[in-house]
Coordinates of C-alpha atoms and ligand atoms in Angstrom, one line a residue:
Chain A
M10 CA 18.8 -119.8 -134.8
A11 CA 21.2 -119.5 -132.0
Y12 CA 24.9 -120.0 -131.2
V13 CA 26.0 -123.5 -130.5
V14 CA 28.8 -125.0 -128.4
T15 CA 30.6 -128.0 -130.1
D16 CA 32.8 -130.8 -128.7
A17 CA 35.9 -128.7 -129.0
C18 CA 34.8 -127.3 -125.6
H19 CA 34.9 -130.8 -124.1
G20 CA 37.3 -130.9 -121.2
C21 CA 38.2 -127.2 -121.4
R22 CA 35.6 -125.2 -119.5
Y23 CA 37.6 -122.0 -119.3
T24 CA 34.1 -120.5 -119.4
E25 CA 35.5 -117.2 -120.8
C26 CA 32.4 -117.3 -123.0
V27 CA 30.0 -117.1 -120.0
T28 CA 31.3 -113.8 -118.8
V29 CA 30.3 -111.9 -122.0
C30 CA 26.9 -113.4 -122.6
P31 CA 24.3 -110.6 -122.1
V32 CA 21.5 -112.9 -121.3
E33 CA 23.0 -115.7 -119.2
C34 CA 22.1 -118.5 -121.6
F35 CA 25.1 -120.8 -121.0
H36 CA 24.5 -124.1 -119.2
L37 CA 27.1 -126.4 -117.8
D38 CA 27.7 -130.1 -117.0
E39 CA 30.8 -132.0 -116.0
Q40 CA 32.2 -132.0 -119.6
M41 CA 31.3 -128.7 -121.3
T42 CA 29.0 -125.8 -121.7
Y43 CA 25.8 -125.6 -123.8
I44 CA 23.8 -122.6 -125.1
D45 CA 20.1 -122.4 -124.6
P46 CA 18.7 -121.6 -128.0
E47 CA 15.5 -120.2 -126.6
N48 CA 17.3 -117.4 -124.8
C49 CA 20.3 -116.8 -127.1
I50 CA 19.9 -113.4 -128.8
D51 CA 22.5 -114.1 -131.5
C52 CA 24.8 -111.2 -130.3
G53 CA 27.8 -113.3 -131.4
G54 CA 29.8 -112.0 -128.5
C55 CA 30.9 -115.4 -127.2
A56 CA 32.3 -117.0 -130.3
P57 CA 35.5 -114.9 -130.8
I58 CA 36.1 -115.0 -127.0
C59 CA 36.3 -118.8 -126.8
P60 CA 40.0 -119.8 -126.9
V61 CA 39.4 -123.0 -128.7
G62 CA 36.9 -121.8 -131.3
A63 CA 34.2 -124.1 -130.0
I64 CA 31.2 -121.8 -130.6
H65 CA 29.5 -121.5 -134.0
P66 CA 26.3 -120.0 -135.3
S67 CA 23.7 -122.7 -136.0
W68 CA 23.4 -121.4 -139.6
Q69 CA 27.1 -121.9 -140.2
M70 CA 28.1 -125.1 -138.5
P71 CA 31.4 -126.6 -139.6
A72 CA 31.2 -129.9 -141.5
G73 CA 30.4 -132.8 -139.2
K74 CA 29.3 -130.7 -136.3
G75 CA 25.6 -130.3 -137.2
E76 CA 24.4 -132.6 -134.5
W77 CA 25.5 -130.2 -131.8
V78 CA 22.6 -127.9 -132.6
E79 CA 20.2 -130.5 -131.2
I80 CA 22.6 -131.6 -128.4
N81 CA 22.8 -128.0 -127.1
R82 CA 19.0 -127.7 -127.1
L83 CA 18.6 -130.9 -125.2
R84 CA 21.4 -130.5 -122.7
A85 CA 20.6 -126.8 -122.0
A86 CA 17.2 -127.9 -120.9
E87 CA 18.6 -130.5 -118.4
T88 CA 21.6 -128.6 -116.9
P89 CA 22.0 -125.5 -114.7
V90 CA 22.7 -122.0 -115.9
I91 CA 26.3 -120.8 -115.4
A92 CA 26.5 -117.0 -115.1
A93 CA 30.1 -116.5 -113.9
K94 CA 33.5 -117.8 -114.8
I95 CA 34.6 -121.0 -113.0
A96 CA 38.0 -122.5 -112.6
P97 CA 39.1 -124.5 -115.7
L98 CA 39.3 -128.3 -115.6
P99 CA 42.7 -129.7 -115.0
G100 CA 44.2 -130.4 -118.4
A101 CA 42.4 -127.4 -120.0
D102 CA 45.6 -125.9 -121.1
A103 CA 46.8 -129.1 -122.8
Q104 CA 43.4 -129.2 -124.6
A105 CA 43.7 -125.6 -125.7
G106 CA 47.2 -126.2 -127.0
R107 CA 46.2 -129.3 -128.9
L108 CA 43.3 -127.6 -130.6
A109 CA 45.1 -124.4 -131.4
S110 CA 47.9 -126.3 -133.2
Chain B
M15 CA 21.7 -105.9 -90.0
S16 CA 23.7 -102.8 -90.8
A17 CA 22.1 -100.1 -93.1
P18 CA 22.8 -100.9 -96.7
H19 CA 25.7 -99.2 -98.5
R20 CA 24.3 -96.8 -101.1
I21 CA 25.7 -96.7 -104.6
A22 CA 24.8 -94.3 -107.4
V23 CA 25.2 -95.5 -111.0
V24 CA 25.2 -92.8 -113.7
G25 CA 23.8 -94.0 -117.0
S26 CA 21.3 -96.8 -117.7
G27 CA 22.9 -98.5 -120.7
P28 CA 24.0 -102.1 -120.4
A29 CA 27.1 -101.2 -118.3
G30 CA 24.9 -99.4 -115.7
F31 CA 22.5 -102.3 -115.5
Y32 CA 25.1 -105.0 -115.3
A33 CA 27.1 -103.1 -112.6
A34 CA 23.8 -102.7 -110.6
E35 CA 23.1 -106.4 -111.0
A36 CA 26.6 -107.4 -109.8
L37 CA 26.2 -105.2 -106.7
L38 CA 22.7 -106.3 -105.9
R39 CA 23.5 -110.0 -106.3
S40 CA 26.7 -109.8 -104.3
G41 CA 25.2 -110.8 -101.0
V42 CA 26.5 -107.5 -99.5
P43 CA 23.6 -105.3 -98.4
V44 CA 23.7 -102.5 -101.0
S45 CA 21.1 -100.3 -102.6
V46 CA 21.6 -98.9 -106.1
D47 CA 20.1 -95.7 -107.6
L48 CA 20.5 -95.7 -111.4
F49 CA 20.5 -92.2 -112.7
E50 CA 19.6 -91.6 -116.4
R51 CA 19.4 -88.3 -118.2
L52 CA 16.5 -89.5 -120.4
P53 CA 13.1 -90.7 -119.2
A54 CA 13.9 -93.9 -121.1
P55 CA 16.5 -96.4 -120.0
F56 CA 18.8 -98.9 -122.0
G57 CA 21.2 -96.4 -123.6
L58 CA 22.5 -97.7 -127.0
V59 CA 20.4 -100.8 -126.8
R60 CA 17.4 -98.5 -127.5
F61 CA 19.2 -95.7 -129.3
G62 CA 22.2 -97.4 -131.0
V63 CA 21.5 -101.1 -131.9
A64 CA 19.8 -101.0 -135.3
P65 CA 16.0 -101.3 -135.5
D66 CA 16.4 -104.2 -138.0
H67 CA 18.2 -106.2 -135.3
P68 CA 15.2 -106.8 -133.1
K69 CA 16.5 -110.0 -131.5
L70 CA 19.3 -108.1 -129.8
K71 CA 16.8 -105.7 -128.2
Q72 CA 15.4 -108.7 -126.3
V73 CA 18.2 -108.2 -123.9
T74 CA 16.0 -105.5 -122.3
A75 CA 14.1 -108.4 -120.6
V76 CA 17.3 -109.0 -118.6
F77 CA 17.4 -105.4 -117.6
D78 CA 13.7 -105.5 -116.5
R79 CA 14.7 -108.4 -114.2
I80 CA 17.6 -106.5 -112.8
A81 CA 15.2 -103.5 -112.2
G82 CA 13.1 -105.9 -110.1
L83 CA 15.9 -106.8 -107.7
P84 CA 15.4 -105.5 -104.1
G85 CA 17.4 -102.3 -103.6
F86 CA 17.2 -101.1 -107.2
R87 CA 15.8 -97.7 -108.0
F88 CA 15.6 -95.9 -111.4
V89 CA 16.0 -92.2 -111.3
G90 CA 15.1 -91.1 -114.9
G91 CA 15.1 -87.7 -116.5
I92 CA 18.1 -86.5 -114.4
E93 CA 21.4 -85.5 -116.0
V94 CA 24.4 -85.8 -113.8
G95 CA 26.6 -82.8 -114.3
A96 CA 23.6 -80.6 -115.2
D97 CA 20.7 -81.4 -112.8
V98 CA 23.0 -82.7 -110.0
S99 CA 26.8 -82.6 -109.6
I100 CA 29.2 -85.4 -108.8
P101 CA 30.1 -83.8 -105.4
E102 CA 26.3 -83.6 -104.6
L103 CA 26.1 -87.3 -105.3
S104 CA 29.3 -88.2 -103.4
V105 CA 27.8 -86.6 -100.3
C106 CA 24.8 -89.0 -100.4
Y107 CA 26.4 -92.2 -101.6
H108 CA 29.3 -94.4 -100.5
A109 CA 30.3 -94.8 -104.2
V110 CA 29.4 -93.3 -107.6
I111 CA 29.9 -95.4 -110.7
L112 CA 30.0 -93.5 -114.1
A113 CA 28.5 -95.6 -116.9
N114 CA 27.6 -92.7 -119.2
G115 CA 28.8 -94.3 -122.4
A116 CA 30.7 -92.6 -125.3
S117 CA 28.3 -90.1 -126.7
L118 CA 30.7 -87.9 -128.6
D119 CA 31.8 -88.7 -132.2
R120 CA 35.4 -88.4 -133.1
R121 CA 36.0 -85.9 -135.9
M122 CA 38.0 -86.4 -139.0
G123 CA 39.7 -83.0 -138.8
I124 CA 39.6 -82.3 -142.5
P125 CA 38.4 -79.2 -144.4
G126 CA 34.7 -79.1 -145.3
E127 CA 33.7 -81.4 -142.4
D128 CA 31.1 -78.8 -141.3
L129 CA 29.4 -78.3 -144.6
A130 CA 25.7 -79.1 -144.8
G131 CA 25.3 -82.7 -145.8
S132 CA 28.3 -83.9 -143.8
H133 CA 27.3 -85.6 -140.6
Q134 CA 28.6 -87.7 -137.7
A135 CA 27.3 -91.3 -137.4
G136 CA 26.0 -90.6 -133.9
A137 CA 23.6 -88.0 -135.2
F138 CA 22.3 -90.3 -138.0
I139 CA 21.9 -93.3 -135.7
G140 CA 20.2 -91.2 -133.0
W141 CA 17.8 -89.9 -135.7
Y142 CA 16.6 -93.2 -137.1
N143 CA 16.4 -94.6 -133.5
G144 CA 14.3 -91.8 -132.2
H145 CA 16.8 -90.3 -129.7
P146 CA 15.2 -87.1 -128.4
D147 CA 18.4 -85.2 -129.0
A148 CA 18.4 -86.2 -132.7
A149 CA 14.7 -86.4 -133.6
G150 CA 14.6 -82.8 -134.9
L151 CA 17.5 -83.3 -137.3
S152 CA 17.1 -83.8 -141.1
F153 CA 19.2 -85.5 -143.6
D154 CA 19.2 -84.7 -147.3
L155 CA 18.7 -88.0 -149.1
S156 CA 18.1 -86.5 -152.5
A157 CA 21.5 -87.1 -154.2
E158 CA 22.3 -90.4 -155.9
R159 CA 25.3 -91.3 -153.8
A160 CA 26.1 -91.3 -150.1
V161 CA 29.5 -92.1 -148.6
V162 CA 30.0 -93.6 -145.1
I163 CA 33.5 -93.3 -143.7
G164 CA 34.8 -96.0 -141.4
H165 CA 35.1 -99.7 -141.4
G166 CA 33.3 -100.8 -138.2
N167 CA 29.9 -102.2 -137.5
V168 CA 28.4 -98.8 -136.9
A169 CA 29.4 -97.8 -140.5
L170 CA 27.6 -101.0 -141.7
D171 CA 24.5 -100.1 -139.7
V172 CA 24.4 -96.6 -141.3
A173 CA 24.9 -98.0 -144.8
R174 CA 22.4 -100.8 -144.4
I175 CA 19.6 -98.4 -143.1
L176 CA 20.3 -96.2 -146.2
L177 CA 20.1 -99.2 -148.5
K178 CA 17.1 -101.1 -147.2
T179 CA 13.7 -100.7 -148.8
P180 CA 10.9 -99.2 -146.8
D181 CA 9.3 -102.7 -146.7
E182 CA 12.5 -104.1 -145.1
L183 CA 12.2 -101.5 -142.3
R184 CA 8.5 -101.0 -141.9
H185 CA 7.9 -103.6 -139.2
T186 CA 10.9 -102.6 -137.1
D187 CA 10.9 -99.9 -134.3
I188 CA 12.6 -97.4 -136.6
A189 CA 11.4 -93.8 -135.8
A190 CA 8.4 -92.9 -137.9
H191 CA 10.1 -89.6 -139.1
A192 CA 13.1 -91.6 -140.4
L193 CA 10.9 -94.3 -142.1
D194 CA 9.0 -91.5 -143.9
A195 CA 12.2 -89.7 -145.0
L196 CA 13.9 -93.0 -146.1
A197 CA 10.9 -93.9 -148.2
E198 CA 11.5 -90.8 -150.2
S199 CA 15.2 -91.3 -150.5
R200 CA 16.8 -91.0 -153.9
I201 CA 20.1 -92.6 -152.8
R202 CA 21.1 -95.3 -155.2
E203 CA 24.6 -96.0 -154.1
V204 CA 26.4 -96.1 -150.8
Q205 CA 30.2 -96.4 -150.6
I206 CA 31.7 -97.5 -147.4
V207 CA 35.2 -96.1 -147.3
G208 CA 38.1 -97.0 -145.1
R209 CA 41.8 -96.3 -144.9
G210 CA 43.0 -99.8 -144.2
G211 CA 42.9 -103.1 -146.1
V212 CA 40.6 -106.1 -145.6
A213 CA 42.5 -107.5 -142.6
R214 CA 42.2 -104.3 -140.7
A215 CA 38.4 -103.8 -141.1
R216 CA 36.5 -104.2 -137.8
F217 CA 33.3 -105.5 -139.3
S218 CA 31.9 -108.5 -137.6
P219 CA 31.3 -111.2 -140.2
K220 CA 27.6 -111.5 -139.2
E221 CA 26.9 -107.9 -140.0
L222 CA 29.0 -107.9 -143.1
G223 CA 27.2 -111.0 -144.4
E224 CA 23.9 -109.2 -144.2
F225 CA 25.0 -107.1 -147.2
G226 CA 24.7 -110.3 -149.3
A227 CA 21.0 -110.6 -148.5
L228 CA 19.5 -107.1 -149.1
A229 CA 16.2 -107.1 -151.0
D230 CA 17.0 -104.4 -153.6
C231 CA 20.8 -103.8 -153.2
A232 CA 23.8 -105.6 -154.7
T233 CA 27.0 -105.3 -152.8
G234 CA 30.4 -105.3 -154.4
L235 CA 34.0 -104.1 -154.3
D236 CA 35.9 -101.7 -156.5
P237 CA 38.7 -103.5 -158.4
D238 CA 40.8 -100.4 -158.3
D239 CA 41.2 -100.8 -154.5
L240 CA 42.5 -104.4 -154.6
P241 CA 43.9 -105.0 -158.0
D242 CA 45.4 -108.3 -156.9
G243 CA 42.2 -109.6 -155.4
I244 CA 41.5 -110.0 -151.7
P245 CA 44.6 -111.2 -149.8
E246 CA 44.2 -113.9 -147.1
P247 CA 44.6 -112.1 -143.8
P248 CA 47.6 -113.2 -141.7
I249 CA 46.9 -115.8 -139.0
D250 CA 47.3 -113.2 -136.2
A251 CA 44.5 -111.1 -137.8
G252 CA 42.1 -113.6 -136.3
A253 CA 39.2 -115.8 -137.4
E254 CA 36.8 -112.8 -137.9
A255 CA 39.2 -111.2 -140.4
R256 CA 39.4 -114.4 -142.3
A257 CA 35.7 -114.8 -142.3
N258 CA 35.3 -111.2 -143.6
A259 CA 37.8 -111.9 -146.4
A260 CA 35.7 -114.9 -147.5
I261 CA 32.5 -112.9 -147.4
L262 CA 34.1 -110.1 -149.4
R263 CA 35.4 -112.5 -152.0
G264 CA 31.8 -113.7 -152.4
F265 CA 30.6 -110.1 -153.0
A266 CA 33.4 -109.5 -155.5
E267 CA 32.4 -112.6 -157.5
A268 CA 28.7 -111.9 -157.5
Q269 CA 29.1 -108.3 -158.6
G270 CA 26.9 -106.9 -161.4
G271 CA 23.9 -108.2 -163.3
T272 CA 21.7 -108.8 -160.3
G273 CA 18.8 -106.6 -161.4
K274 CA 18.8 -104.8 -158.1
R275 CA 18.3 -101.0 -158.1
R276 CA 20.6 -100.0 -155.3
R277 CA 24.3 -100.7 -155.0
C278 CA 26.8 -100.8 -152.1
L279 CA 30.5 -100.6 -152.7
I280 CA 32.9 -101.5 -149.9
R281 CA 36.1 -99.6 -150.5
F282 CA 39.6 -100.1 -149.1
G283 CA 42.8 -98.1 -148.8
L284 CA 41.3 -94.7 -149.2
E285 CA 41.8 -91.8 -146.8
P286 CA 39.5 -88.7 -146.8
V287 CA 41.3 -85.5 -147.5
R288 CA 38.5 -82.9 -147.8
L289 CA 34.9 -82.3 -148.5
A290 CA 34.0 -79.8 -151.1
G291 CA 30.9 -77.9 -152.2
E292 CA 29.2 -74.5 -152.2
G293 CA 27.4 -74.2 -148.9
R294 CA 26.7 -78.0 -148.9
V295 CA 28.8 -81.0 -149.7
D296 CA 28.9 -82.1 -153.3
S297 CA 32.1 -84.2 -153.3
L298 CA 34.4 -86.1 -151.1
H299 CA 38.1 -86.1 -152.0
L300 CA 40.2 -89.2 -151.1
R301 CA 43.8 -90.3 -151.3
R302 CA 45.6 -93.6 -151.3
P303 CA 47.8 -93.5 -148.2
G304 CA 51.4 -92.9 -149.4
S305 CA 50.4 -91.3 -152.7
D306 CA 49.5 -87.8 -153.7
A307 CA 47.0 -88.6 -156.3
T308 CA 43.4 -87.8 -155.2
L309 CA 40.1 -89.1 -156.2
A310 CA 36.9 -87.3 -156.1
L311 CA 33.5 -88.9 -155.3
T312 CA 30.4 -86.9 -156.2
C313 CA 28.0 -87.3 -153.3
G314 CA 25.3 -85.4 -151.4
L315 CA 25.6 -87.1 -148.0
V316 CA 28.7 -88.0 -146.0
V317 CA 28.4 -89.8 -142.7
A318 CA 31.6 -90.2 -140.7
S319 CA 31.8 -93.2 -138.4
I320 CA 35.4 -93.2 -137.2
G321 CA 35.0 -93.7 -133.5
R322 CA 33.4 -92.3 -130.3
R323 CA 34.6 -91.0 -127.0
T324 CA 33.1 -90.4 -123.6
A325 CA 31.7 -86.9 -122.7
P326 CA 33.8 -85.6 -119.9
V327 CA 31.9 -85.1 -116.6
A328 CA 32.8 -82.0 -114.5
G329 CA 35.1 -83.1 -111.7
I330 CA 36.1 -86.4 -113.1
P331 CA 39.7 -86.8 -114.5
Y332 CA 39.7 -87.5 -118.2
D333 CA 42.0 -89.6 -120.3
E334 CA 42.3 -87.6 -123.5
R335 CA 44.1 -90.3 -125.5
A336 CA 41.7 -93.1 -124.8
G337 CA 38.6 -90.8 -124.7
V338 CA 37.4 -92.3 -121.4
H339 CA 37.3 -91.3 -117.7
A340 CA 40.8 -91.8 -116.4
N341 CA 40.7 -95.2 -114.6
L342 CA 42.5 -98.3 -113.8
G343 CA 40.3 -101.4 -113.8
G344 CA 37.2 -99.2 -113.1
R345 CA 38.7 -97.1 -110.3
I346 CA 38.8 -93.4 -111.3
Q347 CA 42.4 -92.2 -111.1
A348 CA 43.7 -88.6 -110.7
D349 CA 47.4 -88.5 -111.7
G350 CA 47.7 -92.2 -111.2
V351 CA 46.2 -92.3 -107.8
P352 CA 42.7 -93.7 -107.2
V353 CA 40.0 -91.2 -106.2
P354 CA 38.1 -92.9 -103.3
G355 CA 34.5 -93.7 -104.1
L356 CA 34.5 -92.9 -107.8
Y357 CA 34.4 -95.6 -110.5
A358 CA 33.7 -96.1 -114.2
C359 CA 32.1 -98.9 -116.2
G360 CA 31.3 -99.8 -119.8
W361 CA 32.2 -97.6 -122.7
S362 CA 33.2 -94.7 -120.4
K363 CA 35.8 -97.0 -118.8
R364 CA 37.0 -99.2 -121.8
G365 CA 36.2 -97.2 -124.8
P366 CA 33.7 -98.1 -127.5
H367 CA 34.5 -101.7 -128.2
G368 CA 32.9 -105.1 -127.7
T369 CA 29.3 -106.4 -127.8
I370 CA 26.5 -105.7 -125.3
G371 CA 27.7 -108.6 -123.2
T372 CA 31.2 -107.3 -122.9
N373 CA 29.6 -104.7 -120.5
R374 CA 28.5 -107.6 -118.2
A375 CA 32.1 -108.7 -117.6
C376 CA 33.0 -105.1 -117.3
G377 CA 30.2 -104.4 -114.8
V378 CA 31.2 -107.4 -112.7
E379 CA 34.8 -106.1 -112.6
T380 CA 33.8 -102.6 -111.5
A381 CA 31.4 -103.9 -108.9
A382 CA 34.1 -106.1 -107.5
A383 CA 36.3 -103.1 -107.1
V384 CA 33.5 -101.2 -105.3
L385 CA 32.8 -104.1 -103.0
A386 CA 36.5 -104.6 -102.2
D387 CA 36.8 -100.9 -101.3
L388 CA 33.4 -100.6 -99.5
A389 CA 34.6 -101.1 -95.9
G390 CA 37.1 -98.3 -96.3
L391 CA 34.7 -95.7 -97.8
P392 CA 33.3 -93.1 -95.4
A393 CA 29.5 -93.3 -94.6
P394 CA 27.7 -90.6 -96.6
I395 CA 26.5 -87.6 -94.6
G396 CA 23.8 -86.6 -97.0
N397 CA 20.5 -88.3 -97.5
A398 CA 20.0 -90.0 -100.9
D399 CA 16.2 -90.3 -100.6
A400 CA 15.9 -86.5 -99.9
L401 CA 18.2 -85.8 -102.9
V402 CA 16.2 -88.0 -105.2
A403 CA 12.9 -86.4 -104.0
S404 CA 14.3 -82.9 -104.5
L405 CA 15.5 -83.7 -108.0
A406 CA 12.0 -85.0 -108.9
K407 CA 10.5 -81.8 -107.6
R408 CA 12.9 -79.9 -109.9
I409 CA 11.7 -81.6 -113.0
G410 CA 8.2 -81.7 -111.8
Q411 CA 7.7 -85.4 -111.6
T412 CA 9.2 -88.8 -110.6
I413 CA 10.5 -91.0 -113.4
D414 CA 10.9 -94.3 -111.6
Y415 CA 10.9 -97.7 -113.3
A416 CA 7.1 -97.9 -113.1
A417 CA 6.8 -94.5 -114.9
W418 CA 9.1 -95.9 -117.6
R419 CA 7.0 -99.0 -118.0
R420 CA 4.0 -96.8 -118.6
I421 CA 5.9 -95.0 -121.4
E422 CA 6.9 -98.4 -122.8
A423 CA 3.3 -99.7 -122.7
A424 CA 2.1 -96.7 -124.5
E425 CA 4.8 -97.1 -127.2
T426 CA 3.9 -100.7 -127.7
A427 CA 0.3 -99.9 -128.0
R428 CA 1.0 -97.2 -130.6
G429 CA 3.3 -99.6 -132.5
R430 CA 0.6 -102.3 -132.7
A431 CA -1.5 -100.2 -135.0
S432 CA 1.2 -100.0 -137.6
G433 CA 2.7 -103.5 -137.1
K434 CA 5.8 -102.3 -135.3
P435 CA 7.1 -103.7 -132.0
R436 CA 6.8 -100.1 -130.7
E437 CA 6.4 -96.6 -132.0
K438 CA 8.9 -94.6 -129.9
F439 CA 8.1 -91.3 -128.4
V440 CA 10.8 -89.1 -129.8
T441 CA 10.6 -86.1 -127.5
R442 CA 11.1 -85.8 -123.7
A443 CA 7.8 -83.8 -123.4
E444 CA 5.8 -86.7 -124.9
M445 CA 7.4 -89.2 -122.6
L446 CA 6.9 -87.1 -119.5
A447 CA 3.3 -86.4 -120.4
V448 CA 2.5 -90.1 -120.8
A449 CA 4.3 -91.0 -117.6
A450 CA 2.4 -88.3 -115.7
A451 CA -1.0 -88.9 -117.3
A452 CA -1.1 -92.6 -116.5
A453 CA 0.3 -92.3 -113.0
Ligands
LIG13 C1 25.2 -97.7 -133.6 C2 25.5 -98.8 -132.6 C3 25.1 -100.1 -132.9 C4 25.4 -101.1 -132.0 N1 25.0 -102.3 -132.3 C5 25.4 -103.4 -131.5 C6 25.0 -104.7 -131.8 O1 24.4 -104.9 -132.9 N2 25.4 -105.7 -131.0 C7 26.1 -105.4 -129.8 O2 26.4 -106.4 -129.1 N3 26.4 -104.2 -129.5 C8 26.1 -103.1 -130.3 N4 26.5 -101.9 -130.0 C9 27.3 -101.7 -128.8 C10 26.5 -101.5 -127.5 O3 25.4 -100.7 -127.7 C11 27.4 -101.0 -126.4 O4 28.4 -102.0 -126.1 C12 26.7 -100.6 -125.1 O5 25.5 -99.9 -125.3 C13 27.6 -99.8 -124.2 O6 27.0 -99.7 -123.0 P1 27.2 -98.5 -122.0 O7 26.3 -98.7 -120.9 O8 28.7 -98.3 -121.6 O9 26.8 -97.1 -122.8 P2 25.5 -96.6 -123.4 O10 24.7 -97.7 -123.9 O11 25.8 -95.5 -124.3 O12 24.7 -96.0 -122.1 C14 25.0 -94.8 -121.5 C15 23.8 -94.2 -120.8 O13 24.2 -93.1 -120.0 C16 23.3 -92.1 -120.2 N5 24.0 -90.8 -119.8 C17 25.0 -90.2 -120.5 N6 25.4 -89.1 -119.8 C18 24.6 -89.1 -118.7 C19 24.6 -88.1 -117.6 N7 25.4 -87.1 -117.6 N8 23.7 -88.3 -116.6 C20 22.8 -89.4 -116.7 N9 22.8 -90.3 -117.7 C21 23.7 -90.1 -118.7 C22 22.9 -92.1 -121.6 O14 21.6 -91.5 -121.9 C23 22.8 -93.7 -121.8 O15 21.5 -94.1 -121.5 C24 26.2 -100.8 -130.8 C25 26.6 -99.5 -130.6 C26 26.3 -98.5 -131.5 C27 26.7 -97.1 -131.2
LIG14 S1 35.2 -120.6 -123.7 FE1 34.9 -122.1 -125.3 S2 36.0 -123.9 -124.5 FE2 35.7 -122.6 -122.8 S3 33.8 -123.2 -121.8 FE3 33.3 -121.6 -123.2 S4 32.8 -122.7 -125.1 FE4 33.9 -124.1 -123.8
LIG15 S1 25.5 -115.4 -129.1 FE1 25.3 -113.8 -127.4 S2 23.4 -114.4 -126.5 FE2 24.0 -116.1 -127.7 S3 25.1 -117.5 -126.3 FE3 26.7 -116.2 -127.3 S4 26.9 -114.4 -125.9 FE4 25.0 -115.4 -125.3

């Protein structure tokens, strides 16, 4: 069990989520963030913070998003930890607007 | 290289640790002394977070790593305001950060609140978590019904601990005295009562959902509270409120006929008016807001969980309304003007909201304020090392992080015998004895 970032994060990278993770278990590549399921303590703090609702608990994945559980596990192992907020990607606002509507 | 700047942090909960981390990782040469009134660190992670949520307690591994950073020192067993004053600290440190949490319960202010059998959530939580200040308390669990007042996660914790079976709690780090008392409990029903409706409840869906999976307790709603069913919360109430509504609908549908021996009722739109009883509480009287009709619930235990506030510290301006140290973005303010060298962090800065990790963002913000001000703060004239040594002499021993680790190792060893992650020492004397004996 762990929390899982889905493709709704793709191209956003506000990284608001990262600042409230008590155990620094977010990882990052050029596209999006991933949660390391080995370290996540299921505090649930990140999910309501994400402006696009990209984060879900692995035991309650939305329909069609199940594959992201495994993708997070794999990509978290291959990518660096991100512990502090970074500047959003250009176009992040458009992405947030599109997903919120 | 110039001598490091010295920072005192008061309180070793998440906020204190994360502020210390942000300072020690900043690249600026600083050293941090983390003062804690108890011999044990971690604040509400140890004494608040429920024992049946062990995964959350793993966050202490992060605190252990922070404690290992160069420049970090734990000063346990020292209460700021009692053993040492703020001015005494200010003389020895460039800056003092208050991270002393929110240890006072808000009171309901209704008649009968002080009857025996009526308690504040803080006392009950401290009791089952083995807080030295609460270990000697006792709770009468002999009546059929208990009422928990409040619609937040702390209220859910209190109710869940009252409703779980001894087997569901046996292998957690719940204090032994609480496990024994709960095993004898005759409580068969807990009502969780709140003034607002479904959309206003501050439950997190994860904690609420646990009430659907209790071994010997069925959870339901009272149809009188919501005669038209559970309304869909408005969009601006947020995703959590909508998730809560869905979970509550599930409880309402599954109600009855489960063969479980205990029952939990989550109640809405009821405001406490008074507690009644001869010498001890035997009923709680409630009212629907906007109506005069009252409703009486027979009960032998009432636990109020309606909020917490920070204990004021002598010499620190206090914001009565918010119940925190008066501050702006972590800088302590007197009459709207920042007081140089004094800061706040965590629940004593923001109030009792958010998750453990919220204190990390909060600690980073306060540390940034300290670092921005550092060049302008006068160098301390006192000697922090001499102060810490004299404080240790006053309590007769040094409780540094190594001493805490000895206490922790002894707790873990004790727990192993009974299949618990740890068996906490619940008095200061026991902790101090273990720390000294093994030194
Ligand atoms: C019952 C309960 C359950 C919770 N469950 C969860 C949960 O499941 N998940 C989650 O994410 N969050 C949970 N929380 C919230 C979380 O515990 C808090 O966000 C967090 O502990 C606040 O951190 P803090 O450092 O500001 O305060 P605290 O953790 O309260 O730490 C304050 C510290 O300061 C010390 N102190 C106080 N006064 C002095 C003094 N004068 N001198 C020296 N030291 C002093 C105290 O002893 C304590 O160690 C829960 C809280 C409670 C009350
Ligand atoms: S806040 Fe949400 S969208 Fe932004 S980086 Fe985190 S998971 Fe991705
Ligand atoms: S649930 Fe908590 S521990 Fe897990 S990734 Fe989110 S913030 Fe971090």
